Coordinates of C-alpha atoms in Angstrom, one line a residue:
M1 CA 0.0 0.0 0.0
I2 CA 1.4 3.4 -1.0
A3 CA 0.8 6.2 1.4
N4 CA -0.7 9.5 0.3
L5 CA 1.8 11.9 -1.1
I6 CA 2.4 15.1 0.9
F7 CA 3.7 18.2 -0.9
D8 CA 5.7 21.0 0.7
R9 CA 4.8 24.7 0.1
E10 CA 7.3 25.1 -2.8
T11 CA 5.9 22.0 -4.6
Q12 CA 2.4 23.2 -4.1
Q13 CA 3.3 26.6 -5.5
A14 CA 4.9 24.9 -8.6
L15 CA 1.7 22.8 -9.1
D16 CA -0.4 25.9 -8.8
A17 CA 1.8 27.8 -11.3
V18 CA 1.3 25.3 -14.2
E19 CA 0.0 27.2 -17.2
T20 CA -3.7 26.8 -17.7
D21 CA -4.4 29.3 -20.4
R22 CA -5.9 27.3 -23.3
S23 CA -4.7 29.9 -25.9
I24 CA -1.1 29.4 -24.8
W25 CA -1.3 25.6 -25.1
R26 CA -3.0 25.9 -28.5
S27 CA -0.3 28.3 -29.7
R28 CA 2.4 25.9 -28.6
L29 CA 0.8 23.1 -30.6
E30 CA 0.3 25.3 -33.7
D31 CA 4.0 26.1 -33.6
W32 CA 5.2 22.5 -33.4
C33 CA 2.5 20.7 -35.3
S34 CA 2.7 23.0 -38.4
I35 CA 6.0 21.3 -39.3
N36 CA 5.5 18.0 -41.0
T37 CA 7.6 15.3 -39.3
G38 CA 6.4 12.1 -41.1
S39 CA 8.9 9.3 -40.2
R40 CA 10.3 9.3 -43.8
N41 CA 10.4 13.1 -44.2
L42 CA 14.0 13.7 -43.3
E43 CA 13.9 17.4 -44.3
G44 CA 10.9 18.1 -42.1
L45 CA 12.4 16.0 -39.2
Q46 CA 15.6 17.9 -39.3
T47 CA 13.8 21.3 -39.5
F48 CA 11.8 20.4 -36.4
L49 CA 14.8 19.0 -34.6
F50 CA 16.3 22.5 -34.4
K51 CA 13.2 23.8 -32.7
L52 CA 13.1 20.8 -30.4
E53 CA 16.8 21.3 -29.5
A54 CA 16.3 24.9 -28.6
A55 CA 13.3 24.1 -26.4
F56 CA 15.0 21.3 -24.4
K57 CA 18.3 23.2 -24.0
V58 CA 16.7 25.2 -21.2
L59 CA 17.2 22.2 -19.0
P60 CA 20.5 21.8 -17.1
G61 CA 23.0 19.2 -18.2
T62 CA 23.9 18.2 -21.8
C63 CA 21.7 18.2 -24.9
S64 CA 23.1 16.4 -27.9
R65 CA 22.1 14.7 -31.1
R66 CA 22.5 10.9 -31.4
A67 CA 22.9 9.6 -34.9
L68 CA 20.9 6.5 -35.6
Q69 CA 22.0 3.5 -37.7
P70 CA 20.1 3.3 -41.1
E71 CA 17.0 1.1 -41.1
A72 CA 17.4 -2.2 -43.0
I73 CA 14.5 -2.5 -45.4
V74 CA 13.3 -4.7 -48.2
N75 CA 12.4 -2.5 -51.2
A76 CA 9.6 -3.1 -53.7
Q77 CA 12.1 -5.1 -55.9
G78 CA 12.7 -7.5 -53.1
Q79 CA 16.2 -6.3 -52.5
E80 CA 17.7 -5.5 -49.0
A81 CA 18.6 -1.9 -48.7
E82 CA 19.3 0.8 -46.1
Q83 CA 17.1 3.8 -45.4
A84 CA 18.5 6.9 -43.5
L85 CA 16.9 8.1 -40.3
S86 CA 16.9 11.4 -38.6
D87 CA 18.8 11.9 -35.3
S88 CA 17.5 11.4 -31.8
L89 CA 17.8 14.1 -29.2
H90 CA 19.5 13.1 -26.0
V91 CA 19.4 15.1 -22.8
V92 CA 21.4 14.0 -19.7
V93 CA 20.8 15.8 -16.4
R94 CA 22.7 14.9 -13.1
P95 CA 23.9 11.4 -14.1
E96 CA 25.6 11.2 -10.7
A97 CA 22.3 11.5 -8.7
P98 CA 21.1 8.6 -6.6
I99 CA 17.8 8.1 -8.5
K100 CA 17.9 7.6 -12.3
L101 CA 14.9 8.0 -14.5
V102 CA 14.4 7.9 -18.3
L103 CA 11.8 10.0 -20.1
T104 CA 11.1 9.1 -23.7
G105 CA 9.1 10.4 -26.6
H106 CA 9.1 10.7 -30.3
Y107 CA 8.8 13.6 -32.7
D108 CA 7.8 11.8 -35.8
T109 CA 4.2 11.3 -36.9
V110 CA 2.5 8.9 -39.3
F111 CA 1.6 11.7 -41.7
P112 CA 3.9 11.9 -44.7
A113 CA 5.2 15.1 -46.3
Q114 CA 2.5 15.0 -49.0
S115 CA -0.4 14.5 -46.5
S116 CA -3.2 17.0 -46.7
F117 CA -3.4 17.0 -42.8
Q118 CA -1.0 19.7 -41.9
T119 CA -2.6 22.3 -39.7
V120 CA -4.1 22.7 -36.1
R121 CA -7.6 23.9 -35.7
E122 CA -10.0 24.1 -32.8
I123 CA -13.0 21.8 -33.6
E124 CA -14.9 22.7 -30.5
P125 CA -14.2 24.8 -27.5
G126 CA -11.1 23.4 -25.8
V127 CA -10.5 20.6 -28.3
V128 CA -7.9 20.8 -31.1
N129 CA -7.4 18.7 -34.2
G130 CA -4.0 18.4 -35.9
P131 CA -1.1 16.1 -36.8
G132 CA 0.7 15.3 -33.5
V133 CA -1.4 17.3 -31.1
A134 CA -1.8 14.1 -29.1
D135 CA 0.7 11.7 -30.6
M136 CA 3.0 13.0 -29.6
K137 CA 4.2 16.6 -29.9
G138 CA 1.5 17.4 -27.4
G139 CA 3.1 14.8 -25.1
L140 CA 6.6 16.4 -25.6
W141 CA 5.2 19.7 -24.4
V142 CA 3.8 18.0 -21.3
M143 CA 7.2 16.4 -20.6
L144 CA 9.1 19.6 -21.1
E145 CA 6.9 21.8 -18.9
A146 CA 6.9 19.3 -16.1
L147 CA 10.7 19.1 -16.2
K148 CA 11.1 22.9 -16.2
A149 CA 8.8 23.2 -13.2
F150 CA 10.6 20.3 -11.4
E151 CA 14.1 22.0 -11.9
K152 CA 13.0 24.9 -9.8
L153 CA 12.5 22.7 -6.7
P154 CA 15.3 21.8 -4.2
C155 CA 14.4 18.1 -4.3
A156 CA 15.4 18.0 -8.0
S157 CA 19.0 17.3 -6.9
Q158 CA 18.0 13.8 -5.9
I159 CA 17.0 12.7 -9.5
G160 CA 19.2 12.3 -12.5
Y161 CA 17.4 11.7 -15.7
E162 CA 17.9 11.1 -19.4
V163 CA 15.5 12.3 -22.1
L164 CA 15.5 10.5 -25.4
L165 CA 13.4 12.0 -28.3
S166 CA 13.3 9.7 -31.3
P167 CA 12.4 10.2 -35.0
D168 CA 11.4 6.7 -35.8
E169 CA 8.8 5.4 -33.2
E170 CA 6.0 5.3 -35.7
I171 CA 7.9 2.8 -37.9
G172 CA 8.9 0.6 -35.0
S173 CA 12.0 2.4 -33.6
P174 CA 14.4 0.5 -35.9
G175 CA 17.2 2.9 -35.2
S176 CA 16.4 4.1 -31.7
A177 CA 15.7 0.7 -30.2
A178 CA 19.3 0.2 -29.2
L179 CA 19.4 3.5 -27.5
L180 CA 16.2 2.8 -25.6
H181 CA 17.6 -0.4 -24.4
E182 CA 20.9 1.1 -23.4
I183 CA 19.3 4.0 -21.4
G184 CA 16.6 1.8 -20.0
A185 CA 19.1 -0.7 -18.6
R186 CA 20.7 1.9 -16.4
S187 CA 17.4 3.6 -15.3
D188 CA 15.3 2.9 -12.3
V189 CA 11.9 3.8 -13.8
G190 CA 10.7 5.0 -17.2
L191 CA 8.2 7.7 -18.1
T192 CA 6.9 7.8 -21.7
Y193 CA 4.6 10.5 -23.2
E194 CA 2.2 8.7 -25.5
P195 CA -1.4 10.2 -25.2
A196 CA -3.8 9.0 -22.6
L197 CA -7.3 8.1 -23.7
A198 CA -9.9 10.8 -23.8
D199 CA -11.4 9.7 -20.5
G200 CA -7.9 9.9 -18.8
S201 CA -7.3 6.1 -18.6
M202 CA -3.8 4.9 -19.3
S203 CA -2.2 1.9 -20.9
G204 CA -1.6 -1.2 -18.8
A205 CA -0.2 -4.3 -20.5
R206 CA 0.8 -3.9 -24.2
K207 CA 1.1 -6.6 -26.8
G208 CA 4.3 -7.2 -28.7
S209 CA 4.7 -6.4 -32.3
G210 CA 6.6 -7.9 -35.2
N211 CA 7.0 -6.5 -38.7
F212 CA 7.9 -8.8 -41.5
S213 CA 8.6 -8.7 -45.3
L214 CA 8.3 -11.9 -47.3
T215 CA 10.1 -11.8 -50.7
I216 CA 8.6 -14.4 -53.1
H217 CA 10.4 -15.5 -56.3
G218 CA 8.7 -17.3 -59.1
K219 CA 9.4 -17.7 -62.8
A220 CA 8.5 -15.3 -65.6
A221 CA 6.9 -16.5 -68.8
H222 CA 4.9 -15.2 -71.7
V223 CA 1.2 -15.6 -70.8
G224 CA 0.2 -16.4 -74.3
R225 CA 3.0 -18.6 -75.6
A226 CA 4.1 -20.3 -72.4
H227 CA 1.9 -19.5 -69.5
H228 CA 2.3 -23.1 -68.2
E229 CA 6.1 -22.6 -67.9
G230 CA 5.7 -19.7 -65.6
R231 CA 5.4 -19.7 -61.8
S232 CA 3.4 -16.7 -60.5
A233 CA 4.8 -15.0 -57.5
I234 CA 1.6 -13.0 -57.2
A235 CA -0.6 -16.2 -57.1
A236 CA 1.8 -17.7 -54.4
A237 CA 1.6 -14.4 -52.4
A238 CA -2.2 -14.6 -52.6
R239 CA -2.2 -18.2 -51.2
F240 CA 0.2 -17.1 -48.4
V241 CA -1.9 -14.1 -47.5
A242 CA -5.1 -16.1 -47.4
G243 CA -3.4 -18.6 -45.1
L244 CA -1.9 -15.8 -42.9
E245 CA -5.2 -14.1 -42.4
A246 CA -6.9 -17.4 -41.6
L247 CA -4.6 -17.7 -38.6
N248 CA -6.6 -14.9 -36.9
G249 CA -8.7 -16.4 -34.1
K250 CA -6.5 -19.5 -33.8
A251 CA -4.7 -18.3 -30.6
S252 CA -5.9 -15.9 -27.9
G253 CA -4.8 -12.4 -28.4
V254 CA -2.7 -13.0 -31.5
T255 CA -3.5 -11.0 -34.7
F256 CA -2.0 -11.2 -38.2
N257 CA -2.4 -8.3 -40.6
T258 CA -1.3 -8.0 -44.2
G259 CA -0.4 -4.3 -44.8
R260 CA 0.9 -4.3 -48.4
V261 CA 1.8 -6.4 -51.3
D262 CA 4.3 -5.2 -53.9
G263 CA 5.2 -7.0 -57.2
G264 CA 4.0 -7.9 -60.6
G265 CA 4.3 -6.1 -63.9
P266 CA 2.8 -6.1 -67.4
N267 CA -0.4 -8.1 -67.8
N268 CA 1.2 -10.3 -70.5
V269 CA 4.0 -11.6 -68.2
V270 CA 3.7 -14.2 -65.5
P271 CA 5.0 -12.2 -62.5
D272 CA 8.2 -13.6 -60.9
L273 CA 8.4 -11.3 -57.9
A274 CA 6.1 -10.3 -55.0
V275 CA 6.8 -8.8 -51.6
V276 CA 4.3 -9.3 -48.8
R277 CA 4.5 -7.0 -45.8
F278 CA 2.7 -8.0 -42.6
N279 CA 2.4 -7.3 -38.9
V280 CA 1.9 -9.7 -36.0
R281 CA 0.7 -8.7 -32.5
V282 CA 1.2 -11.1 -29.6
P283 CA 0.4 -11.0 -25.8
D284 CA 3.5 -12.8 -24.6
A285 CA 6.7 -14.6 -25.6
A286 CA 5.0 -18.0 -26.0
A287 CA 2.5 -16.5 -28.5
A288 CA 5.4 -14.9 -30.4
T289 CA 7.1 -18.3 -30.7
W290 CA 3.8 -19.9 -31.9
A291 CA 3.1 -17.1 -34.4
Q292 CA 6.6 -17.4 -35.9
S293 CA 6.3 -21.2 -36.3
E294 CA 2.9 -20.8 -38.0
V295 CA 4.3 -18.3 -40.5
E296 CA 7.2 -20.6 -41.3
A297 CA 4.8 -23.5 -41.8
L298 CA 2.8 -21.4 -44.3
I299 CA 6.0 -20.6 -46.2
G300 CA 6.8 -24.3 -46.3
Q301 CA 3.3 -25.1 -47.5
Y302 CA 2.9 -22.5 -50.2
L303 CA 6.3 -21.2 -51.1
S304 CA 8.8 -24.0 -51.4
G305 CA 9.3 -26.2 -54.4
G306 CA 7.6 -26.2 -57.8
G307 CA 9.6 -23.2 -59.0
I308 CA 8.6 -20.9 -56.1
H309 CA 10.8 -19.9 -53.2
A310 CA 10.7 -17.2 -50.6
H311 CA 12.8 -15.3 -48.0
L312 CA 11.4 -13.9 -44.7
H313 CA 12.9 -10.7 -43.3
G314 CA 12.1 -8.9 -40.0
G315 CA 11.0 -10.0 -36.6
F316 CA 9.5 -8.9 -33.3
S317 CA 11.1 -5.5 -32.7
R318 CA 8.8 -4.7 -29.8
P319 CA 8.5 -7.4 -27.2
P320 CA 5.3 -7.7 -25.2
K321 CA 4.9 -5.6 -22.1
P322 CA 3.0 -7.7 -19.6
R323 CA 1.7 -6.7 -16.2
T324 CA 4.7 -7.9 -14.1
P325 CA 4.9 -7.2 -10.4
A326 CA 7.4 -4.4 -11.2
Q327 CA 5.0 -2.9 -13.7
E328 CA 2.1 -3.1 -11.3
L329 CA 4.2 -1.3 -8.7
V330 CA 5.0 1.6 -11.1
F331 CA 1.3 1.7 -12.0
A332 CA 0.4 2.0 -8.3
Q333 CA 3.0 4.7 -7.8
V334 CA 1.7 6.8 -10.7
A335 CA -1.9 6.3 -9.4
A336 CA -0.8 7.6 -6.0
A337 CA 0.8 10.7 -7.7
G338 CA -2.4 11.1 -9.6
K339 CA -4.5 11.0 -6.5
A340 CA -2.4 13.7 -5.0
V341 CA -3.3 16.1 -7.8
G342 CA -7.0 15.1 -8.0
L343 CA -6.8 12.4 -10.7
E344 CA -8.1 8.9 -10.6
I345 CA -5.9 6.8 -12.8
V346 CA -7.3 3.7 -14.4
Y347 CA -5.2 1.3 -16.5
K348 CA -6.5 -0.6 -19.6
D349 CA -4.6 -3.2 -21.5
T350 CA -4.0 -2.5 -25.2
G351 CA -2.9 -4.0 -28.4
G352 CA -0.9 -0.9 -29.3
V353 CA 2.9 -0.7 -28.9
C354 CA 5.3 2.0 -28.1
E355 CA 8.7 2.8 -26.6
G356 CA 7.4 1.5 -23.3
N357 CA 7.7 -2.0 -24.8
N358 CA 11.4 -1.4 -25.5
L359 CA 12.1 0.0 -22.0
A360 CA 10.3 -2.9 -20.4
A361 CA 12.4 -5.3 -22.4
S362 CA 15.5 -3.6 -21.0
G363 CA 14.4 -4.3 -17.5
C364 CA 13.0 -0.8 -16.9
A365 CA 9.5 -0.8 -15.6
N366 CA 7.6 2.2 -16.9
V367 CA 4.3 4.0 -17.5
D368 CA 3.9 5.1 -21.1
T369 CA 0.8 7.2 -21.5
L370 CA 1.7 10.4 -19.6
G371 CA 0.7 12.7 -22.5
P372 CA -2.5 14.7 -22.9
R373 CA -5.9 13.2 -23.1
G374 CA -6.9 12.7 -26.8
G375 CA -7.9 10.2 -29.4
L376 CA -8.4 9.1 -33.0
I377 CA -4.6 9.1 -33.4
H378 CA -3.1 7.9 -36.7
S379 CA -6.0 9.6 -38.6
D380 CA -6.9 13.1 -39.7
Q381 CA -9.4 13.2 -36.9
E382 CA -6.6 13.2 -34.2
F383 CA -7.6 15.4 -31.3
A384 CA -6.3 16.6 -28.0
I385 CA -8.2 18.2 -25.1
L386 CA -6.5 21.5 -24.1
D387 CA -7.5 21.4 -20.4
S388 CA -5.7 18.1 -20.1
F389 CA -2.3 19.7 -20.7
P390 CA -2.0 21.4 -17.3
E391 CA -3.6 18.3 -15.7
R392 CA -0.9 16.0 -17.1
V393 CA 1.9 18.4 -16.3
R394 CA 0.8 18.3 -12.7
L395 CA 0.7 14.5 -12.8
S396 CA 4.3 14.3 -14.1
L397 CA 5.5 16.9 -11.6
A398 CA 3.9 14.9 -8.8
I399 CA 5.6 11.7 -10.0
L400 CA 9.0 13.4 -10.1
V401 CA 8.5 15.0 -6.6
G402 CA 7.3 11.7 -5.2
Y403 CA 10.4 9.9 -6.4
A404 CA 12.7 12.7 -5.4
T405 CA 11.4 12.9 -1.9
G406 CA 11.3 9.2 -1.3
Q407 CA 7.6 9.0 -0.9
L408 CA 7.6 6.8 -4.0
D409 CA 10.4 4.3 -4.0
A410 CA 12.1 4.5 -7.4
K411 CA 14.4 1.5 -6.6
A412 CA 11.6 -0.9 -5.7
P413 CA 10.6 -1.9 -9.2
R414 CA 14.2 -3.0 -9.9
R415 CA 14.2 -5.0 -6.7
L416 CA 11.0 -6.8 -7.7
L417 CA 12.4 -7.6 -11.1
A418 CA 15.6 -9.0 -9.5
Q419 CA 13.5 -11.2 -7.2
E420 CA 11.5 -12.5 -10.2
L421 CA 14.7 -13.2 -12.1
G422 CA 16.7 -14.4 -9.1
T423 CA 19.4 -11.9 -9.6
N424 CA 21.1 -9.1 -7.6
P425 CA 19.8 -5.7 -8.5
C426 CA 23.1 -4.1 -7.6
S427 CA 25.3 -6.4 -9.7

């Protein structure tokens, strides 16, 4: 049982001083969300990074760019290639402090440079619509304002923290995953700023996610003169996709989704190439093993022999984030901080994935929906509720103060994890 948090006069003043003017929050969102930062829009990402860098440099410590390794992809021609990524922004404050936290977020969105969804507008009083207002430029504003308020308090000296802001979360963090693991492994607790649901509820357990590309090779032939000599990669891909989609419902909580099929050519040629891209969501490691074996079985059934062969690329880049004892403790700590600022925190399990999955895989228990209340993300109906911004800043500030003053034990989640694994948390 976690005791009620008690704030001193300085902390209460900081909580009371959080900006509540809707017009200011809207102006901040208009400033940041007007710059397109689709994950593949390197020019837009770099332009926005200058703005992000200037904003976070107000914090003490160091602020630097971390270059990411290029993403390994399979192109439409079935060839392995590399795709450049923008830089991550890395802030390090008081690394020598006894308590170590990691705060993460991403500045990319799902909306490409050519998207027609480029502006912020108020769709009803206090509700704004725009690319990234909730997911998650709005969340980055919540993070920054909470940290700025926290730095004015004497107890801030007890916490060292690292901030990692990534450009590739919406495509599975192919470049930043290693950094997330590195920083998470040396941190006591993680805080991530994906949006909360519109009713204020937050993410509990998260499924794991795997992204795959299957390159299928057949044999080209003239459809009039020698159709029988050809081996259609497109037909083979269709059989595979039908088999893949039929796996849905076979195992609890596991879903398979075909996102795209590339390949083919002129109508008078039997197509000798197809690339099938698909995603798999799983609730736990056992389900991931089962899903992988089922995919391999389908490849063996439909795509081997008879002039057809295939190569599978990809894997589970985001492991599941189950409700472990360490996770449940962090959830309870955040709920206690919420109660102290008048919020009742409810957690709901979700099939979505985020950087919280990566942090959990590194051994860092975390809460990953500390951003504003909003919804309909990944669509042009995305919205954020302006009054939730000061609400969520106060929640993050209460969490930080709770850990800094020892009212919330930041070391306890690691101890629980060590007990579960039978290891020494100090080793």
